[in-house]
Amino acid sequence: MSTDQVSVALAGVLDALTLVQEQLDALTESGQRIEATHREIVHRLDTIDAGQAAVTDLTPILEMILRRSIDDREIMKTQLGTIATAIGFAHAAANGNRAPLPVAVASDPLLERFILTQPADLASEERALTDWRNAASSITTVELISLLNHQQQPSPTDTPESRVLRYRLAAITRAEIKGRGGEPPGPPSTAVAVDRTASACMIRSHQLAELWRAGESAALYGEPELARAVDIFDDAERRLGSAAGVDFPPELVSLHSDLATRIEAGDRPSIGDSGPVYSNERATAVEPGKDR
């Protein structure tokens, strides 16, 4: 590994260790809350006179303490498990075995700070990242900055997968801008859209459908929520090829139109949908108003 790669990997390890410390602090605070409640119970028992003690029911209070203790422990167990996984991947990266974090881990709120500011993955051969690296290198810095402002904006219709991809693409955009001596805009404060109402989701789906209908562009390859639709179309194009004397077979025209309709309706179709990827059958993938 180069010096820069080692530095990035070690920075990831240190960041993960910082998260562990934060969670240990949270665990300590949880224990302190339980102890404070226990002291309050003891204080109340000390102030209850003999006549009241017989009719005082402390069971609800004790049950509340038990529930809080169990809930806190389960939450901390899950969170520490997430951090342990992140540390494992950081350690592997430091030893040259790079791999993206699993979506379930990368989309965890505990890792939000890392996701928003992560370094660019310039070596991955994933189709979405490769296409975006190529597209980003072919447009102006002004266009890149404009795209980054849109790209890193949380979307109300993001799934965990598209949210993780969003900030991997944004990291590449930032790196491209910096590589040209430019100053990229800072990341948002959160990776999750504040407004995820049905109306916000509908507006977003219409925007995505409009971008899809506009055809091939840098903006299309830089949009994570359309990455799966691009995969479908690329797969169909390979399967169908070009008919004799026809640059764009009618099946592809139909598929492109069908995908636009589904995207506008709130669907986010993928190759894993049932039926041939170039069929006109609808497959529900995302509920636009669903809380993600």
PDB file of C-alpha atoms in Angstrom:
ATOM      1  CA  MET A   1       0.000   0.000   0.000  1.00  0.00           C
ATOM      2  CA  SER A   2       1.150   3.566  -0.637  1.00  0.00           C
ATOM      3  CA  THR A   3       1.732   6.023   2.196  1.00  0.00           C
ATOM      4  CA  ASP A   4      -1.518   7.821   1.347  1.00  0.00           C
ATOM      5  CA  GLN A   5      -3.505   4.582   1.397  1.00  0.00           C
ATOM      6  CA  VAL A   6      -2.052   3.606   4.766  1.00  0.00           C
ATOM      7  CA  SER A   7      -2.878   7.051   6.145  1.00  0.00           C
ATOM      8  CA  VAL A   8      -6.478   6.769   4.965  1.00  0.00           C
ATOM      9  CA  ALA A   9      -6.833   3.272   6.414  1.00  0.00           C
ATOM     10  CA  LEU A  10      -5.332   4.276   9.759  1.00  0.00           C
ATOM     11  CA  ALA A  11      -7.583   7.322   9.848  1.00  0.00           C
ATOM     12  CA  GLY A  12     -10.532   4.967   9.410  1.00  0.00           C
ATOM     13  CA  VAL A  13      -9.330   2.799  12.300  1.00  0.00           C
ATOM     14  CA  LEU A  14      -8.870   5.826  14.555  1.00  0.00           C
ATOM     15  CA  ASP A  15     -12.302   7.136  13.624  1.00  0.00           C
ATOM     16  CA  ALA A  16     -13.826   3.760  14.477  1.00  0.00           C
ATOM     17  CA  LEU A  17     -12.019   3.715  17.828  1.00  0.00           C
ATOM     18  CA  THR A  18     -13.389   7.181  18.536  1.00  0.00           C
ATOM     19  CA  LEU A  19     -16.880   5.831  17.925  1.00  0.00           C
ATOM     20  CA  VAL A  20     -16.197   2.985  20.352  1.00  0.00           C
ATOM     21  CA  GLN A  21     -15.154   5.481  23.016  1.00  0.00           C
ATOM     22  CA  GLU A  22     -18.316   7.494  22.415  1.00  0.00           C
ATOM     23  CA  GLN A  23     -20.448   4.396  22.855  1.00  0.00           C
ATOM     24  CA  LEU A  24     -18.614   3.395  26.019  1.00  0.00           C
ATOM     25  CA  ASP A  25     -19.295   6.889  27.349  1.00  0.00           C
ATOM     26  CA  ALA A  26     -22.963   6.420  26.465  1.00  0.00           C
ATOM     27  CA  LEU A  27     -22.969   3.086  28.295  1.00  0.00           C
ATOM     28  CA  THR A  28     -21.477   4.776  31.352  1.00  0.00           C
ATOM     29  CA  GLU A  29     -24.165   7.457  31.226  1.00  0.00           C
ATOM     30  CA  SER A  30     -26.816   4.746  30.989  1.00  0.00           C
ATOM     31  CA  GLY A  31     -25.430   3.075  34.092  1.00  0.00           C
ATOM     32  CA  GLN A  32     -25.386   6.398  35.893  1.00  0.00           C
ATOM     33  CA  ARG A  33     -29.068   6.950  35.053  1.00  0.00           C
ATOM     34  CA  ILE A  34     -29.951   3.566  36.521  1.00  0.00           C
ATOM     35  CA  GLU A  35     -27.928   4.288  39.654  1.00  0.00           C
ATOM     36  CA  ALA A  36     -29.621   7.676  40.030  1.00  0.00           C
ATOM     37  CA  THR A  37     -33.047   6.045  39.792  1.00  0.00           C
ATOM     38  CA  HIS A  38     -32.000   3.453  42.349  1.00  0.00           C
ATOM     39  CA  ARG A  39     -30.873   6.189  44.742  1.00  0.00           C
ATOM     40  CA  GLU A  40     -34.217   7.933  44.274  1.00  0.00           C
ATOM     41  CA  ILE A  41     -36.049   4.755  45.250  1.00  0.00           C
ATOM     42  CA  VAL A  42     -33.916   4.363  48.342  1.00  0.00           C
ATOM     43  CA  HIS A  43     -34.583   7.995  49.231  1.00  0.00           C
ATOM     44  CA  ARG A  44     -38.330   7.502  48.853  1.00  0.00           C
ATOM     45  CA  LEU A  45     -38.241   4.390  51.002  1.00  0.00           C
ATOM     46  CA  ASP A  46     -36.397   6.324  53.677  1.00  0.00           C
ATOM     47  CA  THR A  47     -39.044   9.054  53.680  1.00  0.00           C
ATOM     48  CA  ILE A  48     -42.089   6.793  53.696  1.00  0.00           C
ATOM     49  CA  ASP A  49     -43.409   6.370  57.208  1.00  0.00           C
ATOM     50  CA  ALA A  50     -44.542   3.040  58.537  1.00  0.00           C
ATOM     51  CA  GLY A  51     -48.212   3.748  57.890  1.00  0.00           C
ATOM     52  CA  GLN A  52     -47.656   4.523  54.214  1.00  0.00           C
ATOM     53  CA  ALA A  53     -45.195   1.734  53.520  1.00  0.00           C
ATOM     54  CA  ALA A  54     -47.850  -0.947  53.614  1.00  0.00           C
ATOM     55  CA  VAL A  55     -49.885   0.654  50.845  1.00  0.00           C
ATOM     56  CA  THR A  56     -47.064   1.928  48.665  1.00  0.00           C
ATOM     57  CA  ASP A  57     -46.631  -0.091  45.481  1.00  0.00           C
ATOM     58  CA  LEU A  58     -43.084   0.152  44.165  1.00  0.00           C
ATOM     59  CA  THR A  59     -43.542  -2.573  41.557  1.00  0.00           C
ATOM     60  CA  PRO A  60     -44.225  -0.191  38.611  1.00  0.00           C
ATOM     61  CA  ILE A  61     -41.079   1.784  39.409  1.00  0.00           C
ATOM     62  CA  LEU A  62     -38.956  -1.343  39.647  1.00  0.00           C
ATOM     63  CA  GLU A  63     -40.408  -2.673  36.385  1.00  0.00           C
ATOM     64  CA  MET A  64     -39.615   0.632  34.685  1.00  0.00           C
ATOM     65  CA  ILE A  65     -35.997   0.415  35.844  1.00  0.00           C
ATOM     66  CA  LEU A  66     -35.721  -3.161  34.615  1.00  0.00           C
ATOM     67  CA  ARG A  67     -37.177  -2.311  31.193  1.00  0.00           C
ATOM     68  CA  ARG A  68     -34.857   0.661  30.799  1.00  0.00           C
ATOM     69  CA  SER A  69     -31.863  -1.416  31.797  1.00  0.00           C
ATOM     70  CA  ILE A  70     -32.735  -4.182  29.324  1.00  0.00           C
ATOM     71  CA  ASP A  71     -33.473  -1.715  26.505  1.00  0.00           C
ATOM     72  CA  ASP A  72     -30.235   0.189  27.081  1.00  0.00           C
ATOM     73  CA  ARG A  73     -28.188  -2.994  27.122  1.00  0.00           C
ATOM     74  CA  GLU A  74     -29.769  -4.304  23.902  1.00  0.00           C
ATOM     75  CA  ILE A  75     -29.253  -0.992  22.121  1.00  0.00           C
ATOM     76  CA  MET A  76     -25.639  -0.817  23.226  1.00  0.00           C
ATOM     77  CA  LYS A  77     -25.055  -4.433  22.215  1.00  0.00           C
ATOM     78  CA  THR A  78     -26.315  -3.715  18.689  1.00  0.00           C
ATOM     79  CA  GLN A  79     -24.371  -0.472  18.377  1.00  0.00           C
ATOM     80  CA  LEU A  80     -21.117  -1.955  19.615  1.00  0.00           C
ATOM     81  CA  GLY A  81     -21.596  -4.828  17.171  1.00  0.00           C
ATOM     82  CA  THR A  82     -21.883  -2.309  14.334  1.00  0.00           C
ATOM     83  CA  ILE A  83     -18.731  -0.535  15.459  1.00  0.00           C
ATOM     84  CA  ALA A  84     -16.846  -3.811  15.807  1.00  0.00           C
ATOM     85  CA  THR A  85     -17.736  -4.670  12.205  1.00  0.00           C
ATOM     86  CA  ALA A  86     -16.559  -1.251  11.025  1.00  0.00           C
ATOM     87  CA  ILE A  87     -13.273  -1.687  12.883  1.00  0.00           C
ATOM     88  CA  GLY A  88     -12.826  -5.104  11.282  1.00  0.00           C
ATOM     89  CA  PHE A  89     -13.201  -3.621   7.801  1.00  0.00           C
ATOM     90  CA  ALA A  90     -10.853  -0.751   8.685  1.00  0.00           C
ATOM     91  CA  HIS A  91      -8.245  -3.232   9.903  1.00  0.00           C
ATOM     92  CA  ALA A  92      -8.621  -5.275   6.712  1.00  0.00           C
ATOM     93  CA  ALA A  93      -8.190  -2.109   4.629  1.00  0.00           C
ATOM     94  CA  ALA A  94      -5.010  -1.270   6.536  1.00  0.00           C
ATOM     95  CA  ASN A  95      -3.675  -4.663   5.452  1.00  0.00           C
ATOM     96  CA  GLY A  96      -4.553  -4.135   1.809  1.00  0.00           C
ATOM     97  CA  ASN A  97      -7.840  -6.066   1.724  1.00  0.00           C
ATOM     98  CA  ARG A  98     -10.209  -3.276   0.723  1.00  0.00           C
ATOM     99  CA  ALA A  99     -13.939  -3.878   0.549  1.00  0.00           C
ATOM    100  CA  PRO A 100     -16.958  -1.603   1.021  1.00  0.00           C
ATOM    101  CA  LEU A 101     -18.809  -1.847   4.305  1.00  0.00           C
ATOM    102  CA  PRO A 102     -22.009  -3.918   4.152  1.00  0.00           C
ATOM    103  CA  VAL A 103     -25.028  -1.677   3.561  1.00  0.00           C
ATOM    104  CA  ALA A 104     -26.556  -2.646   6.916  1.00  0.00           C
ATOM    105  CA  VAL A 105     -23.421  -1.365   8.644  1.00  0.00           C
ATOM    106  CA  ALA A 106     -22.700   1.660   6.446  1.00  0.00           C
ATOM    107  CA  SER A 107     -26.282   2.925   6.763  1.00  0.00           C
ATOM    108  CA  ASP A 108     -26.233   2.741  10.564  1.00  0.00           C
ATOM    109  CA  PRO A 109     -26.656   6.216  12.134  1.00  0.00           C
ATOM    110  CA  LEU A 110     -23.511   5.566  14.176  1.00  0.00           C
ATOM    111  CA  LEU A 111     -21.419   5.764  11.002  1.00  0.00           C
ATOM    112  CA  GLU A 112     -23.191   8.775   9.513  1.00  0.00           C
ATOM    113  CA  ARG A 113     -20.217  11.092  10.062  1.00  0.00           C
ATOM    114  CA  PHE A 114     -17.905   8.705   8.220  1.00  0.00           C
ATOM    115  CA  ILE A 115     -20.377   8.140   5.377  1.00  0.00           C
ATOM    116  CA  LEU A 116     -20.732  11.887   4.780  1.00  0.00           C
ATOM    117  CA  THR A 117     -16.983  12.581   4.726  1.00  0.00           C
ATOM    118  CA  GLN A 118     -15.505   9.272   3.531  1.00  0.00           C
ATOM    119  CA  PRO A 119     -12.518   9.243   1.158  1.00  0.00           C
ATOM    120  CA  ALA A 120     -13.161   8.475  -2.501  1.00  0.00           C
ATOM    121  CA  ASP A 121     -12.963   4.877  -3.675  1.00  0.00           C
ATOM    122  CA  LEU A 122     -10.964   5.251  -6.872  1.00  0.00           C
ATOM    123  CA  ALA A 123     -10.189   1.558  -7.288  1.00  0.00           C
ATOM    124  CA  SER A 124     -13.603  -0.128  -7.149  1.00  0.00           C
ATOM    125  CA  GLU A 125     -14.817  -1.832 -10.318  1.00  0.00           C
ATOM    126  CA  GLU A 126     -18.496  -1.505  -9.392  1.00  0.00           C
ATOM    127  CA  ARG A 127     -20.417  -0.335 -12.446  1.00  0.00           C
ATOM    128  CA  ALA A 128     -21.962   2.729 -10.773  1.00  0.00           C
ATOM    129  CA  LEU A 129     -18.635   3.963  -9.390  1.00  0.00           C
ATOM    130  CA  THR A 130     -16.708   3.280 -12.591  1.00  0.00           C
ATOM    131  CA  ASP A 131     -19.259   5.057 -14.782  1.00  0.00           C
ATOM    132  CA  TRP A 132     -19.362   8.033 -12.444  1.00  0.00           C
ATOM    133  CA  ARG A 133     -15.573   8.349 -12.290  1.00  0.00           C
ATOM    134  CA  ASN A 134     -15.513   8.421 -16.095  1.00  0.00           C
ATOM    135  CA  ALA A 135     -18.401  10.885 -16.327  1.00  0.00           C
ATOM    136  CA  ALA A 136     -17.010  13.165 -13.615  1.00  0.00           C
ATOM    137  CA  SER A 137     -13.664  13.428 -15.368  1.00  0.00           C
ATOM    138  CA  SER A 138     -15.326  14.620 -18.577  1.00  0.00           C
ATOM    139  CA  ILE A 139     -17.270  17.651 -17.289  1.00  0.00           C
ATOM    140  CA  THR A 140     -16.216  21.065 -16.016  1.00  0.00           C
ATOM    141  CA  THR A 141     -15.452  21.908 -12.404  1.00  0.00           C
ATOM    142  CA  VAL A 142     -18.413  24.282 -12.303  1.00  0.00           C
ATOM    143  CA  GLU A 143     -20.694  21.454 -13.428  1.00  0.00           C
ATOM    144  CA  LEU A 144     -19.164  19.116 -10.854  1.00  0.00           C
ATOM    145  CA  ILE A 145     -19.779  21.561  -8.012  1.00  0.00           C
ATOM    146  CA  SER A 146     -23.380  22.015  -9.127  1.00  0.00           C
ATOM    147  CA  LEU A 147     -23.879  18.254  -9.356  1.00  0.00           C
ATOM    148  CA  LEU A 148     -22.277  17.687  -5.952  1.00  0.00           C
ATOM    149  CA  ASN A 149     -24.713  20.119  -4.348  1.00  0.00           C
ATOM    150  CA  HIS A 150     -27.580  17.989  -5.661  1.00  0.00           C
ATOM    151  CA  GLN A 151     -25.807  14.656  -5.277  1.00  0.00           C
ATOM    152  CA  GLN A 152     -25.117  14.891  -1.558  1.00  0.00           C
ATOM    153  CA  GLN A 153     -28.536  16.328  -0.725  1.00  0.00           C
ATOM    154  CA  PRO A 154     -30.483  13.690   1.272  1.00  0.00           C
ATOM    155  CA  SER A 155     -33.405  12.283  -0.700  1.00  0.00           C
ATOM    156  CA  PRO A 156     -36.813  11.474   0.806  1.00  0.00           C
ATOM    157  CA  THR A 157     -37.003   8.328  -1.338  1.00  0.00           C
ATOM    158  CA  ASP A 158     -33.536   7.002  -0.542  1.00  0.00           C
ATOM    159  CA  THR A 159     -33.280   3.358   0.440  1.00  0.00           C
ATOM    160  CA  PRO A 160     -30.350   2.277   2.643  1.00  0.00           C
ATOM    161  CA  GLU A 161     -28.614   1.050  -0.534  1.00  0.00           C
ATOM    162  CA  SER A 162     -29.050   4.272  -2.502  1.00  0.00           C
ATOM    163  CA  ARG A 163     -28.136   6.370   0.541  1.00  0.00           C
ATOM    164  CA  VAL A 164     -24.827   4.541   0.954  1.00  0.00           C
ATOM    165  CA  LEU A 165     -24.144   4.787  -2.791  1.00  0.00           C
ATOM    166  CA  ARG A 166     -25.048   8.490  -2.754  1.00  0.00           C
ATOM    167  CA  TYR A 167     -22.170   9.393  -0.482  1.00  0.00           C
ATOM    168  CA  ARG A 168     -19.724   7.033  -2.175  1.00  0.00           C
ATOM    169  CA  LEU A 169     -20.455   8.875  -5.428  1.00  0.00           C
ATOM    170  CA  ALA A 170     -20.222  12.234  -3.653  1.00  0.00           C
ATOM    171  CA  ALA A 171     -16.782  11.285  -2.313  1.00  0.00           C
ATOM    172  CA  ILE A 172     -15.595  10.693  -5.888  1.00  0.00           C
ATOM    173  CA  THR A 173     -17.020  14.061  -6.934  1.00  0.00           C
ATOM    174  CA  ARG A 174     -15.234  15.834  -4.079  1.00  0.00           C
ATOM    175  CA  ALA A 175     -11.956  14.143  -4.965  1.00  0.00           C
ATOM    176  CA  GLU A 176     -12.303  15.150  -8.629  1.00  0.00           C
ATOM    177  CA  ILE A 177     -12.972  18.778  -7.675  1.00  0.00           C
ATOM    178  CA  LYS A 178     -10.055  18.870  -5.235  1.00  0.00           C
ATOM    179  CA  GLY A 179      -7.797  17.230  -7.810  1.00  0.00           C
ATOM    180  CA  ARG A 180      -8.438  20.194 -10.094  1.00  0.00           C
ATOM    181  CA  GLY A 181      -7.593  22.667  -7.350  1.00  0.00           C
ATOM    182  CA  GLY A 182     -11.230  23.509  -6.652  1.00  0.00           C
ATOM    183  CA  GLU A 183     -13.051  23.789  -3.344  1.00  0.00           C
ATOM    184  CA  PRO A 184     -16.028  21.409  -3.080  1.00  0.00           C
ATOM    185  CA  PRO A 185     -19.077  22.411  -1.030  1.00  0.00           C
ATOM    186  CA  GLY A 186     -19.214  20.906   2.442  1.00  0.00           C
ATOM    187  CA  PRO A 187     -21.327  17.830   3.212  1.00  0.00           C
ATOM    188  CA  PRO A 188     -24.818  18.113   4.709  1.00  0.00           C
ATOM    189  CA  SER A 189     -25.335  17.746   8.445  1.00  0.00           C
ATOM    190  CA  THR A 190     -27.249  14.495   7.991  1.00  0.00           C
ATOM    191  CA  ALA A 191     -27.616  11.741   5.408  1.00  0.00           C
ATOM    192  CA  VAL A 192     -31.360  11.390   5.983  1.00  0.00           C
ATOM    193  CA  ALA A 193     -33.941  13.748   4.490  1.00  0.00           C
ATOM    194  CA  VAL A 194     -35.921  15.713   7.058  1.00  0.00           C
ATOM    195  CA  ASP A 195     -39.082  15.820   4.939  1.00  0.00           C
ATOM    196  CA  ARG A 196     -40.108  12.314   3.922  1.00  0.00           C
ATOM    197  CA  THR A 197     -43.811  12.937   3.536  1.00  0.00           C
ATOM    198  CA  ALA A 198     -45.794  11.418   0.685  1.00  0.00           C
ATOM    199  CA  SER A 199     -45.809  14.740  -1.187  1.00  0.00           C
ATOM    200  CA  ALA A 200     -42.023  15.111  -0.868  1.00  0.00           C
ATOM    201  CA  CYS A 201     -41.556  11.563  -2.161  1.00  0.00           C
ATOM    202  CA  MET A 202     -43.884  12.230  -5.086  1.00  0.00           C
ATOM    203  CA  ILE A 203     -41.986  15.375  -6.076  1.00  0.00           C
ATOM    204  CA  ARG A 204     -38.697  13.521  -5.849  1.00  0.00           C
ATOM    205  CA  SER A 205     -39.965  10.642  -8.003  1.00  0.00           C
ATOM    206  CA  HIS A 206     -41.112  13.098 -10.677  1.00  0.00           C
ATOM    207  CA  GLN A 207     -37.653  14.709 -10.660  1.00  0.00           C
ATOM    208  CA  LEU A 208     -35.968  11.333 -11.077  1.00  0.00           C
ATOM    209  CA  ALA A 209     -38.309  10.335 -13.908  1.00  0.00           C
ATOM    210  CA  GLU A 210     -37.554  13.602 -15.692  1.00  0.00           C
ATOM    211  CA  LEU A 211     -33.820  12.966 -15.375  1.00  0.00           C
ATOM    212  CA  TRP A 212     -34.265   9.414 -16.683  1.00  0.00           C
ATOM    213  CA  ARG A 213     -36.338  10.536 -19.675  1.00  0.00           C
ATOM    214  CA  ALA A 214     -33.673  13.116 -20.584  1.00  0.00           C
ATOM    215  CA  GLY A 215     -31.362  10.258 -21.519  1.00  0.00           C
ATOM    216  CA  GLU A 216     -27.665   9.632 -21.004  1.00  0.00           C
ATOM    217  CA  SER A 217     -25.828  12.384 -19.130  1.00  0.00           C
ATOM    218  CA  ALA A 218     -23.307  12.952 -16.357  1.00  0.00           C
ATOM    219  CA  ALA A 219     -26.184  13.800 -14.020  1.00  0.00           C
ATOM    220  CA  LEU A 220     -27.782  10.422 -14.765  1.00  0.00           C
ATOM    221  CA  TYR A 221     -24.628   8.499 -13.846  1.00  0.00           C
ATOM    222  CA  GLY A 222     -24.195  10.633 -10.739  1.00  0.00           C
ATOM    223  CA  GLU A 223     -27.694   9.876  -9.428  1.00  0.00           C
ATOM    224  CA  PRO A 224     -27.636   6.912  -7.006  1.00  0.00           C
ATOM    225  CA  GLU A 225     -31.392   6.348  -7.062  1.00  0.00           C
ATOM    226  CA  LEU A 226     -31.252   5.622 -10.785  1.00  0.00           C
ATOM    227  CA  ALA A 227     -28.244   3.300 -10.611  1.00  0.00           C
ATOM    228  CA  ARG A 228     -30.380   0.153 -10.558  1.00  0.00           C
ATOM    229  CA  ALA A 229     -32.422   1.370 -13.532  1.00  0.00           C
ATOM    230  CA  VAL A 230     -29.176   1.940 -15.444  1.00  0.00           C
ATOM    231  CA  ASP A 231     -28.135  -1.611 -14.538  1.00  0.00           C
ATOM    232  CA  ILE A 232     -31.419  -2.936 -15.938  1.00  0.00           C
ATOM    233  CA  PHE A 233     -31.058  -1.005 -19.172  1.00  0.00           C
ATOM    234  CA  ASP A 234     -27.405  -1.987 -19.641  1.00  0.00           C
ATOM    235  CA  ASP A 235     -28.292  -5.628 -19.042  1.00  0.00           C
ATOM    236  CA  ALA A 236     -31.141  -5.483 -21.562  1.00  0.00           C
ATOM    237  CA  GLU A 237     -28.902  -3.763 -24.092  1.00  0.00           C
ATOM    238  CA  ARG A 238     -26.370  -6.578 -23.793  1.00  0.00           C
ATOM    239  CA  ARG A 239     -29.094  -9.206 -24.105  1.00  0.00           C
ATOM    240  CA  LEU A 240     -30.880  -7.656 -27.064  1.00  0.00           C
ATOM    241  CA  GLY A 241     -27.964  -6.105 -28.899  1.00  0.00           C
ATOM    242  CA  SER A 242     -28.720  -3.924 -31.888  1.00  0.00           C
ATOM    243  CA  ALA A 243     -31.187  -5.196 -34.437  1.00  0.00           C
ATOM    244  CA  ALA A 244     -30.018  -5.172 -38.058  1.00  0.00           C
ATOM    245  CA  GLY A 245     -30.102  -1.589 -39.287  1.00  0.00           C
ATOM    246  CA  VAL A 246     -31.658  -0.359 -36.033  1.00  0.00           C
ATOM    247  CA  ASP A 247     -29.564   1.623 -33.562  1.00  0.00           C
ATOM    248  CA  PHE A 248     -32.173   1.463 -30.828  1.00  0.00           C
ATOM    249  CA  PRO A 249     -34.351  -1.695 -30.904  1.00  0.00           C
ATOM    250  CA  PRO A 250     -38.049  -1.115 -30.145  1.00  0.00           C
ATOM    251  CA  GLU A 251     -37.747  -3.373 -27.086  1.00  0.00           C
ATOM    252  CA  LEU A 252     -35.238  -0.954 -25.565  1.00  0.00           C
ATOM    253  CA  VAL A 253     -37.440   2.023 -26.400  1.00  0.00           C
ATOM    254  CA  SER A 254     -40.317   0.291 -24.631  1.00  0.00           C
ATOM    255  CA  LEU A 255     -38.132  -0.630 -21.654  1.00  0.00           C
ATOM    256  CA  HIS A 256     -36.833   2.919 -21.284  1.00  0.00           C
ATOM    257  CA  SER A 257     -40.374   4.295 -21.299  1.00  0.00           C
ATOM    258  CA  ASP A 258     -41.621   1.664 -18.863  1.00  0.00           C
ATOM    259  CA  LEU A 259     -38.790   2.375 -16.433  1.00  0.00           C
ATOM    260  CA  ALA A 260     -39.609   6.091 -16.545  1.00  0.00           C
ATOM    261  CA  THR A 261     -43.243   5.354 -15.695  1.00  0.00           C
ATOM    262  CA  ARG A 262     -42.292   3.109 -12.794  1.00  0.00           C
ATOM    263  CA  ILE A 263     -39.761   5.583 -11.414  1.00  0.00           C
ATOM    264  CA  GLU A 264     -42.325   8.375 -11.587  1.00  0.00           C
ATOM    265  CA  ALA A 265     -44.804   6.185  -9.693  1.00  0.00           C
ATOM    266  CA  GLY A 266     -42.288   5.696  -6.880  1.00  0.00           C
ATOM    267  CA  ASP A 267     -40.891   2.321  -7.929  1.00  0.00           C
ATOM    268  CA  ARG A 268     -37.152   1.725  -7.912  1.00  0.00           C
ATOM    269  CA  PRO A 269     -36.889  -1.331 -10.191  1.00  0.00           C
ATOM    270  CA  SER A 270     -33.844  -3.567 -10.134  1.00  0.00           C
ATOM    271  CA  ILE A 271     -32.528  -6.527 -12.102  1.00  0.00           C
ATOM    272  CA  GLY A 272     -33.764  -8.760  -9.296  1.00  0.00           C
ATOM    273  CA  ASP A 273     -37.392  -7.958 -10.153  1.00  0.00           C
ATOM    274  CA  SER A 274     -39.449 -10.904 -11.370  1.00  0.00           C
ATOM    275  CA  GLY A 275     -39.737 -11.406 -15.108  1.00  0.00           C
ATOM    276  CA  PRO A 276     -37.386 -10.444 -17.949  1.00  0.00           C
ATOM    277  CA  VAL A 277     -35.637  -7.121 -17.444  1.00  0.00           C
ATOM    278  CA  TYR A 278     -37.019  -5.892 -20.755  1.00  0.00           C
ATOM    279  CA  SER A 279     -40.650  -6.837 -20.109  1.00  0.00           C
ATOM    280  CA  ASN A 280     -43.394  -4.285 -19.556  1.00  0.00           C
ATOM    281  CA  GLU A 281     -44.640  -5.925 -16.369  1.00  0.00           C
ATOM    282  CA  ARG A 282     -44.628  -3.683 -13.312  1.00  0.00           C
ATOM    283  CA  ALA A 283     -42.894  -4.731 -10.124  1.00  0.00           C
ATOM    284  CA  THR A 284     -43.373  -2.791  -6.928  1.00  0.00           C
ATOM    285  CA  ALA A 285     -40.023  -2.027  -5.328  1.00  0.00           C
ATOM    286  CA  VAL A 286     -40.504   1.033  -3.120  1.00  0.00           C
ATOM    287  CA  GLU A 287     -43.436   2.660  -1.408  1.00  0.00           C
ATOM    288  CA  PRO A 288     -42.881   6.407  -1.863  1.00  0.00           C
ATOM    289  CA  GLY A 289     -44.306   7.334   1.512  1.00  0.00           C
ATOM    290  CA  LYS A 290     -42.549   4.636   3.488  1.00  0.00           C
ATOM    291  CA  ASP A 291     -40.309   5.737   6.342  1.00  0.00           C
ATOM    292  CA  ARG A 292     -36.819   4.484   5.601  1.00  0.00           C
TER     293      ARG A 292
END
